[in-house]
Amino acid sequence: DRLDPSKSRSSQRSQSKQQPQKLASTPTVTTVDGKYYPAEDAPAKSTSKTVRNPTKIRASITPGTILILLAGRFRGKRVICLKALESGLLLVSGPYQVNGVPLRRVSPSYVIATSTKIDVSSVDVSAFDDKYFARSEESVKGELFEGDAPKPAIVSEKRKEDQKAVDAALMKVVGGVDLLEAYLKAKFSLTKNDKPHKMVF
């Protein structure tokens, strides 16, 4: 007997309808103590902390060394190095009474160390650190919202008293060295024919 092609097709369709469709199997998630594993390997958190090496100050810069400022509003002025702070900056003063440079911090990268040195062991600068010169958060926020208009510098009474105390101690040392006050008053400058690489400061 010959098979009827129409019957065979209909029988195949009926069989396919009767057979249940296979559903995609869902992956099983393994848990540990009720917690799911992440889909991807999470990077491990590093517990190591970066430690900054202390800034190395040049051997030519010591307390009492006369420095020449190369940058900032007082560039060209000669100042006295009082000590090195923890941040690596230098605490210097003019003194203010001589050349108008107050107590301030400067970077050792922007100074020239001269061969002139004085004894400043009698000057008490233990109260001056980086926190002493830190700006308050209120003043920083005020500048952000008040525009670009320059504001006059406001010096607190405490800073004025500290400056007077340091100047009084420095002037005793400066007055004991011949021509040192005139040397600190003189501003450093170069002319066209000067050769800085051959100079001895």
PDB file of C-alpha atoms in Angstrom, residues 68-153:
ATOM      1  CA  ILE A  68      66.303  84.956  47.636  1.00  0.00           C
ATOM      2  CA  LEU A  69      62.666  84.503  46.587  1.00  0.00           C
ATOM      3  CA  LEU A  70      62.173  83.707  42.895  1.00  0.00           C
ATOM      4  CA  ALA A  71      58.366  83.664  42.651  1.00  0.00           C
ATOM      5  CA  GLY A  72      55.306  85.240  44.187  1.00  0.00           C
ATOM      6  CA  ARG A  73      54.490  88.812  45.103  1.00  0.00           C
ATOM      7  CA  PHE A  74      57.795  89.149  47.005  1.00  0.00           C
ATOM      8  CA  ARG A  75      60.071  87.803  44.261  1.00  0.00           C
ATOM      9  CA  GLY A  76      63.511  89.342  44.357  1.00  0.00           C
ATOM     10  CA  LYS A  77      63.328  89.964  48.107  1.00  0.00           C
ATOM     11  CA  ARG A  78      65.860  88.506  50.538  1.00  0.00           C
ATOM     12  CA  VAL A  79      64.408  86.687  53.542  1.00  0.00           C
ATOM     13  CA  ILE A  80      65.630  84.700  56.539  1.00  0.00           C
ATOM     14  CA  CYS A  81      64.834  80.990  56.710  1.00  0.00           C
ATOM     15  CA  LEU A  82      63.482  80.146  60.166  1.00  0.00           C
ATOM     16  CA  LYS A  83      62.742  76.431  59.823  1.00  0.00           C
ATOM     17  CA  ALA A  84      61.375  73.697  57.545  1.00  0.00           C
ATOM     18  CA  LEU A  85      57.768  72.626  58.111  1.00  0.00           C
ATOM     19  CA  GLU A  86      56.348  69.092  57.953  1.00  0.00           C
ATOM     20  CA  SER A  87      54.798  69.785  54.547  1.00  0.00           C
ATOM     21  CA  GLY A  88      58.246  70.460  53.072  1.00  0.00           C
ATOM     22  CA  LEU A  89      57.674  74.215  52.845  1.00  0.00           C
ATOM     23  CA  LEU A  90      59.984  76.744  54.444  1.00  0.00           C
ATOM     24  CA  LEU A  91      59.000  79.252  57.106  1.00  0.00           C
ATOM     25  CA  VAL A  92      60.608  82.578  56.259  1.00  0.00           C
ATOM     26  CA  SER A  93      60.411  86.208  57.322  1.00  0.00           C
ATOM     27  CA  GLY A  94      61.914  89.445  55.972  1.00  0.00           C
ATOM     28  CA  PRO A  95      61.790  90.584  58.733  1.00  0.00           C
ATOM     29  CA  TYR A  96      58.648  92.609  58.005  1.00  0.00           C
ATOM     30  CA  GLN A  97      60.189  95.625  59.705  1.00  0.00           C
ATOM     31  CA  VAL A  98      63.100  95.631  57.221  1.00  0.00           C
ATOM     32  CA  ASN A  99      61.728  94.742  53.772  1.00  0.00           C
ATOM     33  CA  GLY A 100      57.990  94.162  54.265  1.00  0.00           C
ATOM     34  CA  VAL A 101      58.021  90.347  53.936  1.00  0.00           C
ATOM     35  CA  PRO A 102      55.839  88.854  56.708  1.00  0.00           C
ATOM     36  CA  LEU A 103      55.903  85.358  58.146  1.00  0.00           C
ATOM     37  CA  ARG A 104      54.972  83.074  55.289  1.00  0.00           C
ATOM     38  CA  ARG A 105      55.557  79.654  53.747  1.00  0.00           C
ATOM     39  CA  VAL A 106      57.555  79.260  50.530  1.00  0.00           C
ATOM     40  CA  SER A 107      58.537  76.294  48.412  1.00  0.00           C
ATOM     41  CA  PRO A 108      62.246  75.396  48.472  1.00  0.00           C
ATOM     42  CA  SER A 109      62.076  74.986  44.686  1.00  0.00           C
ATOM     43  CA  TYR A 110      61.584  78.725  44.224  1.00  0.00           C
ATOM     44  CA  VAL A 111      64.386  80.097  46.372  1.00  0.00           C
ATOM     45  CA  ILE A 112      68.129  80.610  45.993  1.00  0.00           C
ATOM     46  CA  ALA A 113      70.159  79.769  49.079  1.00  0.00           C
ATOM     47  CA  THR A 114      72.958  82.256  49.659  1.00  0.00           C
ATOM     48  CA  SER A 115      76.178  81.659  51.560  1.00  0.00           C
ATOM     49  CA  THR A 116      75.150  84.196  54.227  1.00  0.00           C
ATOM     50  CA  LYS A 117      73.908  82.592  57.430  1.00  0.00           C
ATOM     51  CA  ILE A 118      73.011  83.945  60.853  1.00  0.00           C
ATOM     52  CA  ASP A 119      72.188  82.352  64.199  1.00  0.00           C
ATOM     53  CA  VAL A 120      68.396  82.268  64.742  1.00  0.00           C
ATOM     54  CA  SER A 121      68.390  79.856  67.680  1.00  0.00           C
ATOM     55  CA  SER A 122      67.124  82.676  69.910  1.00  0.00           C
ATOM     56  CA  VAL A 123      63.980  83.123  67.766  1.00  0.00           C
ATOM     57  CA  ASP A 124      61.068  81.029  69.062  1.00  0.00           C
ATOM     58  CA  VAL A 125      59.106  79.608  66.101  1.00  0.00           C
ATOM     59  CA  SER A 126      57.714  76.488  67.800  1.00  0.00           C
ATOM     60  CA  ALA A 127      54.139  77.818  67.549  1.00  0.00           C
ATOM     61  CA  PHE A 128      54.241  78.050  63.748  1.00  0.00           C
ATOM     62  CA  ASP A 129      53.223  75.019  61.698  1.00  0.00           C
ATOM     63  CA  ASP A 130      51.143  74.269  58.605  1.00  0.00           C
ATOM     64  CA  LYS A 131      47.871  74.532  60.554  1.00  0.00           C
ATOM     65  CA  TYR A 132      48.783  78.059  61.579  1.00  0.00           C
ATOM     66  CA  PHE A 133      48.658  79.175  57.932  1.00  0.00           C
ATOM     67  CA  ALA A 134      45.618  77.079  56.938  1.00  0.00           C
ATOM     68  CA  ARG A 135      42.610  79.010  55.660  1.00  0.00           C
ATOM     69  CA  SER A 136      39.230  78.557  57.303  1.00  0.00           C
ATOM     70  CA  GLU A 137      36.450  76.804  55.372  1.00  0.00           C
ATOM     71  CA  GLU A 138      34.160  79.817  55.737  1.00  0.00           C
ATOM     72  CA  SER A 139      36.564  82.118  53.910  1.00  0.00           C
ATOM     73  CA  VAL A 140      37.018  79.601  51.077  1.00  0.00           C
ATOM     74  CA  LYS A 141      33.237  79.154  50.635  1.00  0.00           C
ATOM     75  CA  GLY A 142      32.687  82.898  50.702  1.00  0.00           C
ATOM     76  CA  GLU A 143      35.137  83.440  47.833  1.00  0.00           C
ATOM     77  CA  LEU A 144      33.389  80.843  45.667  1.00  0.00           C
ATOM     78  CA  PHE A 145      30.036  82.631  45.785  1.00  0.00           C
ATOM     79  CA  GLU A 146      31.122  86.282  45.877  1.00  0.00           C
ATOM     80  CA  GLY A 147      32.514  86.403  42.348  1.00  0.00           C
ATOM     81  CA  ASP A 148      35.952  87.312  41.093  1.00  0.00           C
ATOM     82  CA  ALA A 149      36.207  90.674  42.842  1.00  0.00           C
ATOM     83  CA  PRO A 150      39.485  90.806  44.794  1.00  0.00           C
ATOM     84  CA  LYS A 151      39.128  91.173  48.538  1.00  0.00           C
ATOM     85  CA  PRO A 152      41.606  93.061  50.715  1.00  0.00           C
ATOM     86  CA  ALA A 153      43.695  90.855  52.963  1.00  0.00           C
TER      87      ALA A 153
END
